[in-house]
Short mmCIF file of C-alpha atoms in Angstrom, two decimals:
data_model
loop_
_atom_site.label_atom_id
_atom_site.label_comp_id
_atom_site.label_asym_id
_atom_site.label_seq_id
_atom_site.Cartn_x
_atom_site.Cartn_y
_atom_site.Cartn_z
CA UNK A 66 8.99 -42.24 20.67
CA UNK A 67 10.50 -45.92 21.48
CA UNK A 68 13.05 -47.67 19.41
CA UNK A 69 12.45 -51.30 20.13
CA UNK A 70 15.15 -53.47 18.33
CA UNK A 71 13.28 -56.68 18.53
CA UNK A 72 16.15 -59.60 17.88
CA UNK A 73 17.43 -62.80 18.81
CA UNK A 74 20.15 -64.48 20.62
CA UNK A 75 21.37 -65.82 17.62
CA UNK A 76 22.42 -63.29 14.22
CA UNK A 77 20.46 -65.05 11.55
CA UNK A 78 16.94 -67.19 11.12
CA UNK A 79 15.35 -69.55 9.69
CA UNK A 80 13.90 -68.42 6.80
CA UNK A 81 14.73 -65.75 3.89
CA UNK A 82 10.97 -64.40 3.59
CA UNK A 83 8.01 -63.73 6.19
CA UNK A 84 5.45 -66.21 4.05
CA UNK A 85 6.84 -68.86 5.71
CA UNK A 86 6.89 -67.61 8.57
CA UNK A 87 3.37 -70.14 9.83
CA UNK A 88 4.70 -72.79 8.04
CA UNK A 89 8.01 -72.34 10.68
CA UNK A 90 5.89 -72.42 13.34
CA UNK A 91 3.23 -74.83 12.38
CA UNK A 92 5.66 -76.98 11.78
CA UNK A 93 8.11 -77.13 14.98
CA UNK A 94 4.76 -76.79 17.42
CA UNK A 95 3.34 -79.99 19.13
CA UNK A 96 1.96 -82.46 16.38
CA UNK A 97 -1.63 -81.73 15.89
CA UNK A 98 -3.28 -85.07 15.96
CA UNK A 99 -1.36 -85.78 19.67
CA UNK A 100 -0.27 -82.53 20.83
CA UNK A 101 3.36 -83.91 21.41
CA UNK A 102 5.63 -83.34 21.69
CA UNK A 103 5.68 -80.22 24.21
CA UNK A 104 8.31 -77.19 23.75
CA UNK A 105 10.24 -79.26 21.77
CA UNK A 106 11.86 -79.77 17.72
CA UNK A 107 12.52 -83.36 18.11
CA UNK A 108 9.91 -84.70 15.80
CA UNK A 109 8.68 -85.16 12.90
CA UNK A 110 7.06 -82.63 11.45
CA UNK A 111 9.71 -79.68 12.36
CA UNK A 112 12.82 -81.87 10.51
CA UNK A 113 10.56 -82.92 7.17
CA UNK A 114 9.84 -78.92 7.25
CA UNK A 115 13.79 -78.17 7.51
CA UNK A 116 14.94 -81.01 5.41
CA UNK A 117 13.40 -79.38 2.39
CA UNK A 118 14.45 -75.45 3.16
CA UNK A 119 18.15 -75.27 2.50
CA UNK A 120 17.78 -71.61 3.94
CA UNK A 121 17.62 -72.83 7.43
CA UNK A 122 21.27 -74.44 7.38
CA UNK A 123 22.92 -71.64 8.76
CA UNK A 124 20.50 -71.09 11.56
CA UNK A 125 20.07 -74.80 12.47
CA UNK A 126 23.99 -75.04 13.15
CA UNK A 127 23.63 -72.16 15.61
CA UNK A 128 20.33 -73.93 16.98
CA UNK A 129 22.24 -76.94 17.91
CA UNK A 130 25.72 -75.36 18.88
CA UNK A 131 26.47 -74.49 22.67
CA UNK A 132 24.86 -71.10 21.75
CA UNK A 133 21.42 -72.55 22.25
CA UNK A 134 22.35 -73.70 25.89
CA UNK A 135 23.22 -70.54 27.26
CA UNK A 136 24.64 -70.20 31.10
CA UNK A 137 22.78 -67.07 31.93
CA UNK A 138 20.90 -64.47 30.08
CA UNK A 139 23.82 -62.43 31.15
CA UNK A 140 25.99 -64.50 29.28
CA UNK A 141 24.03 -64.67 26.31
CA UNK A 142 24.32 -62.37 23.08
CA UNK A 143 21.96 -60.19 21.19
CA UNK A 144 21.42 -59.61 17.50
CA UNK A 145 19.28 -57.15 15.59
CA UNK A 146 19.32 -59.99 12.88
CA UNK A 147 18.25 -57.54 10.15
CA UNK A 148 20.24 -55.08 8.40
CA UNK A 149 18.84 -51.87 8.84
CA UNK A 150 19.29 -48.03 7.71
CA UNK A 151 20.99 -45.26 9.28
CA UNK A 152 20.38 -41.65 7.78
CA UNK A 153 21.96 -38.70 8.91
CA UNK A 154 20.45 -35.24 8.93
CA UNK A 155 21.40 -34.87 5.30
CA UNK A 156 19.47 -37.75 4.19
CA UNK A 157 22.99 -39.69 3.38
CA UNK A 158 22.17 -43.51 4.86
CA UNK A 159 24.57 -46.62 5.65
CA UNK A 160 23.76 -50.31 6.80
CA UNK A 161 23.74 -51.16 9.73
CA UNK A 162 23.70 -54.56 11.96
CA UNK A 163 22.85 -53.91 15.76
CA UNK A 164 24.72 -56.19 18.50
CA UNK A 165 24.42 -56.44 22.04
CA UNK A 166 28.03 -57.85 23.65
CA UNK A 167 27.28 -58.51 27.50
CA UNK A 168 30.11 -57.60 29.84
CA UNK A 169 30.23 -61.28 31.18
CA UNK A 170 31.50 -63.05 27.93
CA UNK A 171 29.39 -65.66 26.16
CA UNK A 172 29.58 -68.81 28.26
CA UNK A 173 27.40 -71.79 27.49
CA UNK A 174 26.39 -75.30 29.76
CA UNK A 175 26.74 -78.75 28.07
CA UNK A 176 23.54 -80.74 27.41
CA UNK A 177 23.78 -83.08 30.33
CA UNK A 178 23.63 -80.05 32.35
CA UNK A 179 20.69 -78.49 31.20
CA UNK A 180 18.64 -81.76 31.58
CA UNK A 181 19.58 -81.31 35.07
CA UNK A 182 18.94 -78.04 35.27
CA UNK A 183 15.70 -78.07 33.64
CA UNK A 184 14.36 -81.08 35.05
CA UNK A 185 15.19 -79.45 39.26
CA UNK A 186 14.23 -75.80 38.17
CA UNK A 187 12.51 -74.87 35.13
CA UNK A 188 13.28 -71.41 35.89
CA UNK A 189 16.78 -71.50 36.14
CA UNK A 190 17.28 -68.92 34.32
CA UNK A 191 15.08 -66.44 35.15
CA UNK A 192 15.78 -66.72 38.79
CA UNK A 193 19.37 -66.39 37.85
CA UNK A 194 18.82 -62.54 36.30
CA UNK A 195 16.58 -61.46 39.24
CA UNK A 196 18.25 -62.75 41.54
CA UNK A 197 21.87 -60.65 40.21
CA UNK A 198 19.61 -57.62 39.87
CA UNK A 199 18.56 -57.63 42.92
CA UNK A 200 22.31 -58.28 44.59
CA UNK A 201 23.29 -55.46 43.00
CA UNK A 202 25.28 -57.42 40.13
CA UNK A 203 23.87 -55.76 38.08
CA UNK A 204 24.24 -56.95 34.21
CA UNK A 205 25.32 -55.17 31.19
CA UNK A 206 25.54 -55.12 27.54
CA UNK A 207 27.30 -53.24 25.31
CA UNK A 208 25.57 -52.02 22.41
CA UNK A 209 27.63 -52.61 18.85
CA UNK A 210 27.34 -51.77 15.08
CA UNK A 211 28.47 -52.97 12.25
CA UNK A 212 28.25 -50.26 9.32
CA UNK A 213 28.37 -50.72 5.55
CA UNK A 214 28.45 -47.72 3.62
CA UNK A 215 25.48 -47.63 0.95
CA UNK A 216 27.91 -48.48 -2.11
CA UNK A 217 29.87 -51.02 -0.57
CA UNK A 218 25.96 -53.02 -0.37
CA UNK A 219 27.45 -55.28 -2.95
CA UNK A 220 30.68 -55.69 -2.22
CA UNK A 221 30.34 -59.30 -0.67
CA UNK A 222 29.60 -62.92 -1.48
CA UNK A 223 26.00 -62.80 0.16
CA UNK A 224 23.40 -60.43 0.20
CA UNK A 225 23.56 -58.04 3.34
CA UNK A 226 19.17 -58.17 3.06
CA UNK A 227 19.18 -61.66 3.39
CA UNK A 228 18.31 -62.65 6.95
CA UNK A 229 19.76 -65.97 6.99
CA UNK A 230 23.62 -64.48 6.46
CA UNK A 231 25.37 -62.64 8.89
CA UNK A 232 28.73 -59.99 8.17
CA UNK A 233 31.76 -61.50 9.62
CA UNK A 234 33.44 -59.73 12.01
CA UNK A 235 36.61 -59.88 10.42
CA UNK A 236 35.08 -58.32 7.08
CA UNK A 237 33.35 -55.53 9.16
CA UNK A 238 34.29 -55.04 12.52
CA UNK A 239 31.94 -54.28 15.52
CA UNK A 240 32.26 -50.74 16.81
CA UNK A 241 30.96 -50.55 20.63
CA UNK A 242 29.26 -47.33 21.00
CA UNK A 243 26.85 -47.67 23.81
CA UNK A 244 25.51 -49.68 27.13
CA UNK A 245 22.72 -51.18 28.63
CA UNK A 246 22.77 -51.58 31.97
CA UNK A 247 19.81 -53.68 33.85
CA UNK A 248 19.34 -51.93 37.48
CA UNK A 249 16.14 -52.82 38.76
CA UNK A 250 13.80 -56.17 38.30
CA UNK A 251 9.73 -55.07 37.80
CA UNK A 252 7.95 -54.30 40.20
CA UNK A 253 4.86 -56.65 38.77
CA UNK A 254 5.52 -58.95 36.34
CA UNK A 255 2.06 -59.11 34.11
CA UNK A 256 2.03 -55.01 34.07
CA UNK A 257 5.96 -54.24 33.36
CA UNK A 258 6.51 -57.81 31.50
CA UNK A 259 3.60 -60.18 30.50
CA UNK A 260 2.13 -56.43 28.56
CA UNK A 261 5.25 -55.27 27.00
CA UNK A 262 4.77 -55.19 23.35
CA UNK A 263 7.98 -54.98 21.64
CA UNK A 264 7.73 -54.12 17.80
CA UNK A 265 9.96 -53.93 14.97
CA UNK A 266 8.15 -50.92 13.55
CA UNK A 267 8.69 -48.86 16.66
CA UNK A 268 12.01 -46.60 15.54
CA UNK A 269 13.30 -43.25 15.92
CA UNK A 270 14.51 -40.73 13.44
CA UNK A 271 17.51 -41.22 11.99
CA UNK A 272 16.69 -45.16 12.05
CA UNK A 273 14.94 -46.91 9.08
CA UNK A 274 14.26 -50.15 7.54
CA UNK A 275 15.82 -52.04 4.43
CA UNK A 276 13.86 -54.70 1.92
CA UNK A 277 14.99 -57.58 3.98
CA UNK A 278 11.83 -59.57 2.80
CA UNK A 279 11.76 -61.26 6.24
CA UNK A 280 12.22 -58.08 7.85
CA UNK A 281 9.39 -56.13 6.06
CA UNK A 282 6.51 -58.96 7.00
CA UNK A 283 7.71 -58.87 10.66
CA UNK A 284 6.66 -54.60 10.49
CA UNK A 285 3.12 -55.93 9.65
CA UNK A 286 2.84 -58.87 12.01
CA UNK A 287 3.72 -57.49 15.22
CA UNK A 288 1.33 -54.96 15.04
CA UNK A 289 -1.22 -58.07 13.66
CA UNK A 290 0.17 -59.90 17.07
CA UNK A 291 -0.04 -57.00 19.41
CA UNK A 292 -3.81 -56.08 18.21
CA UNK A 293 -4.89 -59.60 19.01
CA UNK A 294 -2.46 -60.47 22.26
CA UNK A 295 -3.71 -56.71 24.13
CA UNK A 296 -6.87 -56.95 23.60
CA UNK A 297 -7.06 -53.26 20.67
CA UNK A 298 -5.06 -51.18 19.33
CA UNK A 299 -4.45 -48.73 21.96
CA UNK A 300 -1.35 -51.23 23.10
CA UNK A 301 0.72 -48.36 23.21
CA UNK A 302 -1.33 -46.47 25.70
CA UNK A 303 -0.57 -49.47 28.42
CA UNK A 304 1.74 -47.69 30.77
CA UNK A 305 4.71 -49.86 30.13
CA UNK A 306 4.08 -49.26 26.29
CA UNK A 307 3.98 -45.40 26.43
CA UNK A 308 6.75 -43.07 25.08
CA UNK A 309 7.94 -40.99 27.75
CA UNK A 310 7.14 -37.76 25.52
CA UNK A 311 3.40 -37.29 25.15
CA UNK A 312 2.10 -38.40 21.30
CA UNK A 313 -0.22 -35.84 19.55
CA UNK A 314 -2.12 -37.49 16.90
CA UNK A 315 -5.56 -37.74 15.36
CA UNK A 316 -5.86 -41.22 16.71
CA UNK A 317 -9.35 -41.82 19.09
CA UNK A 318 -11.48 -44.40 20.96
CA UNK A 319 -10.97 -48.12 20.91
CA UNK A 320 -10.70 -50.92 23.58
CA UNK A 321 -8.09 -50.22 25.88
CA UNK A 322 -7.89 -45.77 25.44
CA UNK A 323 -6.33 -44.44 28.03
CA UNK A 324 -5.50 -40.65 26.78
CA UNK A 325 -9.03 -37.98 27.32
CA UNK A 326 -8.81 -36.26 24.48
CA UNK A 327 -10.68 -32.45 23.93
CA UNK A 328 -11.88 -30.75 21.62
CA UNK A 329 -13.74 -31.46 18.11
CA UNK A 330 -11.68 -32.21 15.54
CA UNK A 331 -9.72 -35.56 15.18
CA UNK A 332 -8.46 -35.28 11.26
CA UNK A 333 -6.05 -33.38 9.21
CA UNK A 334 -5.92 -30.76 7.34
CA UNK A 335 -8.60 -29.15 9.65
CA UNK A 336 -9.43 -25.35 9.90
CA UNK A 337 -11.34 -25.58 13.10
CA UNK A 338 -8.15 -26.58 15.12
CA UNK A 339 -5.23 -24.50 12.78
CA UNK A 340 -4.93 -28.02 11.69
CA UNK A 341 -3.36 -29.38 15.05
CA UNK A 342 -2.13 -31.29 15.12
CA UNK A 343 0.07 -32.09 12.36
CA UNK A 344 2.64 -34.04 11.03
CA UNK A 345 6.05 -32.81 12.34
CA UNK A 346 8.76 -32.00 9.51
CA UNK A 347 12.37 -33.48 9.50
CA UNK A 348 13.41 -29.87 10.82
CA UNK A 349 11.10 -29.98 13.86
CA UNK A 350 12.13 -33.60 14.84
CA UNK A 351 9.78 -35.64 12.60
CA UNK A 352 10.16 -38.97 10.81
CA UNK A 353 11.19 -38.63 7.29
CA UNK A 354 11.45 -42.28 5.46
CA UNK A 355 14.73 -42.32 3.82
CA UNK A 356 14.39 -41.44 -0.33
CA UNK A 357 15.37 -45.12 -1.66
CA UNK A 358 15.94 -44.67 -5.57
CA UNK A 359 14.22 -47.87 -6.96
CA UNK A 360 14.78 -49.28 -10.92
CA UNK A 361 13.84 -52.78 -11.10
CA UNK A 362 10.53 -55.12 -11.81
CA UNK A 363 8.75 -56.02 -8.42
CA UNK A 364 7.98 -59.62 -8.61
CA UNK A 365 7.49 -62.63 -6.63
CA UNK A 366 10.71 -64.52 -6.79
CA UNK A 367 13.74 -64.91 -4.33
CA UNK A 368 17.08 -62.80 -5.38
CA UNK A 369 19.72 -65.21 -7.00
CA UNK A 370 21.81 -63.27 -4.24
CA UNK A 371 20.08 -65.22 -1.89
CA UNK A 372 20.71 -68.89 -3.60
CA UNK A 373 24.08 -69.69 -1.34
CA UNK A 374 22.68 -71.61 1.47
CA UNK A 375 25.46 -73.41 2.53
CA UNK A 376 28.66 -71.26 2.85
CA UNK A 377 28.25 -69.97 6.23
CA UNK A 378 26.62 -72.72 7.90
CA UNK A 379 29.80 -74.39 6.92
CA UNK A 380 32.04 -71.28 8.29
CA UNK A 381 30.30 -71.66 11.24
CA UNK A 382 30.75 -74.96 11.74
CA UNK A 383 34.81 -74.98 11.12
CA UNK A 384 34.95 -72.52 13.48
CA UNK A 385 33.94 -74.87 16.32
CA UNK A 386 36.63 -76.28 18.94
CA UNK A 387 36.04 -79.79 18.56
CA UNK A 388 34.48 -80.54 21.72
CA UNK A 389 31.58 -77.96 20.59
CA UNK A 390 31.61 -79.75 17.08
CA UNK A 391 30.79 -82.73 18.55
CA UNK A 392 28.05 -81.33 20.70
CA UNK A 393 26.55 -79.98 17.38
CA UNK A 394 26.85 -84.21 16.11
CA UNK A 395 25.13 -85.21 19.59
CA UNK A 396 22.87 -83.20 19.25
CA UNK A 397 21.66 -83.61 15.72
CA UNK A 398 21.55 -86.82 16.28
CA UNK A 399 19.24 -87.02 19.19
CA UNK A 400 17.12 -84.53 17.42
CA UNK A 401 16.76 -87.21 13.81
CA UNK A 402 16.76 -90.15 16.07
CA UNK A 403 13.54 -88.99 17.36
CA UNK A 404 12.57 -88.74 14.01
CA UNK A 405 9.78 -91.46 12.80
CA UNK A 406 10.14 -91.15 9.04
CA UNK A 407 13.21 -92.54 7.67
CA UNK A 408 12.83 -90.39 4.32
CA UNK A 409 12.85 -87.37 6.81
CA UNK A 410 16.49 -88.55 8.46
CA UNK A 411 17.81 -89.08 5.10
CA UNK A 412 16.86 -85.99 3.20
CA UNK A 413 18.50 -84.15 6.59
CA UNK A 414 21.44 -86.23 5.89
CA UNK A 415 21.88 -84.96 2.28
CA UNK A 416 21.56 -81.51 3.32
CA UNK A 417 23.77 -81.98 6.12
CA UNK A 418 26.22 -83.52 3.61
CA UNK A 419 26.26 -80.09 2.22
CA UNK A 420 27.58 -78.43 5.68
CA UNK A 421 30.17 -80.49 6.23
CA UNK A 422 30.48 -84.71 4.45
CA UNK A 423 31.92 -85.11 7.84
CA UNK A 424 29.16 -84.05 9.88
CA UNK A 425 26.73 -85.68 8.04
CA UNK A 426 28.72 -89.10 8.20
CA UNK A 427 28.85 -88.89 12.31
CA UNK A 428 25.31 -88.61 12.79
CA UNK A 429 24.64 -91.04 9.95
CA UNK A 430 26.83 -93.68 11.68
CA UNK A 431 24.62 -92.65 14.80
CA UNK A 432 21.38 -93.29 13.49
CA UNK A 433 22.40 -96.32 11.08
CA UNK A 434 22.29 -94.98 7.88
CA UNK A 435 23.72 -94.05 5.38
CA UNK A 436 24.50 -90.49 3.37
CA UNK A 437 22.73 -90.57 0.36
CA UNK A 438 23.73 -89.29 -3.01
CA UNK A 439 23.20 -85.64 -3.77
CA UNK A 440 22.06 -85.38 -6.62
#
C-alpha cells in the first residue's frame, strides 16, 4: 500500500486536539459578514481566536518567523508533526518524529520581498520548482528520524503526544536515513495533482499511530475530506491514488469504481470463495496494530502534561539572530495593527508577555499600548 506522511513545513500546530480544529479555520478564513479579508490572518476574528488559546504560542512564533517566507519549496523543511510508532517484527515499538532536510539548506526572503514577489507573480513559487525540475536541478530531501525508545516516553519536560511541542535536536538527534529525490514535474496537473489525496491513515506495516489527540481526529477527517472533495469513496481507485500492488478486498460499487470485480461473493468468512479473500496475517505481510497496554480512565479532559504552553515558544524565540527577532516584532505588529478590537490587541499582548516581556513591549510600543497585567 502507500505511506503518505501528511505534514507541514513547520514541526508543531496550532492546536493540542482535533475539536478545534473548525474553530481554527472558521476563525482565520475571510470574515463572514464581508468576506475579507482574502488569504489572509490579519484580522479580527483569527487574533480574538488565538488570544484566548495559549496552545498556539509555539506555532504562532514559527508562523511569523522567516520560516513562513520561504525562498523556494526547495529550501523549505518538512515535518511529520506527530509522533508516531515504529514496531519491529517482534512487536517491540519506539517513537518516532519524521523530518524531511532538503539538500539546499533552509533559506528564507524578508517581507518586503515577498510583497514584491507576490504582488509581480503570484506563482513564484511554483514556477520556481518546475522550472528546476525541468532543468534538470533536480531537488532533494533527505528523509530524518528522531527515535525515542518506548520507556524513555516520559523522560522530558513536555509530552512527546502533544502536537504543539517539538523534541529538540540537541535532546534527540536527527538520524538521516533516506532521500527523496523530485525527477519529473506531472504530466497534467488536475489528474497527477489537483486529485491526489494524501491521508494520514494511509501507512505501511511496521508504521503505526500514537494518541496524539490532534493526530487521531486528523485519521477520521481526511477520509471525511477526501469522500466529499472526489466525489465517493473509491478515491483510491483514481490512478494517481492507487497502490502500485493490486488491493484484494471485499470492497464494491460506488461513484467513482474503477476495479471489475468477478465472481459472487463480496464478504468474509465465505465458503463459496475458500473465503478469499482474507485478511493477510503479520507473517504473510499484513497490518497488525501494535498491542498498546492501556490502565487509565478515558475522559474528556486535556493531560496536565500538556498545560506548558509557553516554554518553547520562548526557546524558539531566543534562538533567533536578532535581525529575524525583529522580523517576528514587524510582523506581529502589522498583523494586531490590523486588528479592530482593542481588547483583541491587548489580550495578544498579555500572552505575548508570556513569550518573551520584551517582545511583547516592542509591538506594544508599535501599536500604542500598553502590556497589561497578567494576572
Amino acid at each position: 500500500g502507500n505511506f503518505d506522511l501528511v505534514g507541514n513545513n513547520m514541526p508543531v500546530f496550532f492546536i493540542q486536539d482535533a475539536v478545534k480544529f473548525p474553530d481554527l479555520i472558521h476563525a482565520v478564513k475571510p470574515e463572514p459578514d464581508n468576506e475579507m479579508p482574502q488569504a489572509a490572518s490579519a484580522h479580527d476574528t483569527f487574533w480574538d481566536f488565538i488570544s484566548q488559546l495559549p496552545e498556539s504560542a509555539h506555532m504562532i512564533m514559527w508562523a511569523m518567523s522567516d520560516r513562513a517566507l520561504p525562498r523556494s519549496y526547495r529550501m523549505m523543511e518538512g515535518f511529520g508533526v506527530h509522533t508516531f510508532r515504529l514496531v519491529n517484527s517482534e512487536g517491540i515499538a519506539c517513537f518516532i518524529k519524521f523530518h524531511w532536510k532538503p539538500l539546499l539548506g533552509v533559506h528564507s526572503v524578508a517581507w518586503d520581498e515577498a510583497q514584491n514577489i507576490s504582488g509581480k507573480d503570484p506563482d513564484f513559487h511554483r514556477r520556481d520548482l518546475w522550472d528546476a525540475i525541468e532543468a534538470g536541478a533536480f531537488p532533494e530531501w533527505e528523509l530524518g528520524v528522531q527515535i525515542v525508545p518506548e520507556e524513555d516516553e516520559f523522560k522530558f519536560e513536555f509530552d512527546l503526544l502533544d502536537p504543539t511541542k517539538l523534541i529538540p535536536e540537541e535532546l534527540v538527534p536527527v538520524q538521516r536515513i533516506g532521500k527523496m529525490t523530485l525527477n519529473r514535474n506531472p504530466d497534467n496537473f488536475f489528474s497527477e495533482t489537483e486529485q491526489v489525496a494524501f491521508h494520514v491513515g494511509h501507512v505501511v506495516p511496521g508504521i503505526d499511530f500514537t494518541n496524539d489527540p490532534l493526530l487521531q481526529g486528523r485519521l477520521f477527517s481526511y477520509t471525511d475530506t477526501q469522500l466529499i472533495r472526489l466525489g465517493g469513496p473509491n478515491f483510491h481507485e483514481i490512478p494517481i491514488n492507487r497502490p502500485v500492488v493490486p488491493v484484494h478486498n471485499n470492497q464494491r460499487d460506488g461513484y467513482m469504481r474503477q476495479t471489475i470485480n468477478r465472481g459472487k461473493t463480496s464478504y468474509g468468512p465465505n465458503g463459496i470463495a475458500a473465503n478469499d479473500p482474507k485478511q493477510a496475517k503479520a507473517s504473510e505481510g499484513g497490518f497488525v496494530s501494535y498491542n498498546e497496554r492501556i490502565d487509565a480512565r478515558k475522559i474528556r479532559a486535556r493531560s496536565r502534561s500538556f498545560f506548558d504552553h509557553f516554554s518553547q515558544a520562548r526557546l524558539f524565540f531566543n534562538s533567533q539572530s536578532d535581525a529575524e527577532k525583529n522580523h517576528i516584532i514587524d510582523a506581529l505588529s502589522f498583523e494586531l495593527g490590523k486588528v479592530k478590537g482593542v481588547e483583541i490587541r491587548s489580550r495578544m499582548l498579555a500572552l505575548l508577555a508570556q513569550i518573551d516581556k520584551g517582545l511583547a513591549a516592542e509591538i506594544a510600543f508599535a501599536l500604542g499600548l500598553h502590556i497589561p497585567e497578567i494576572p
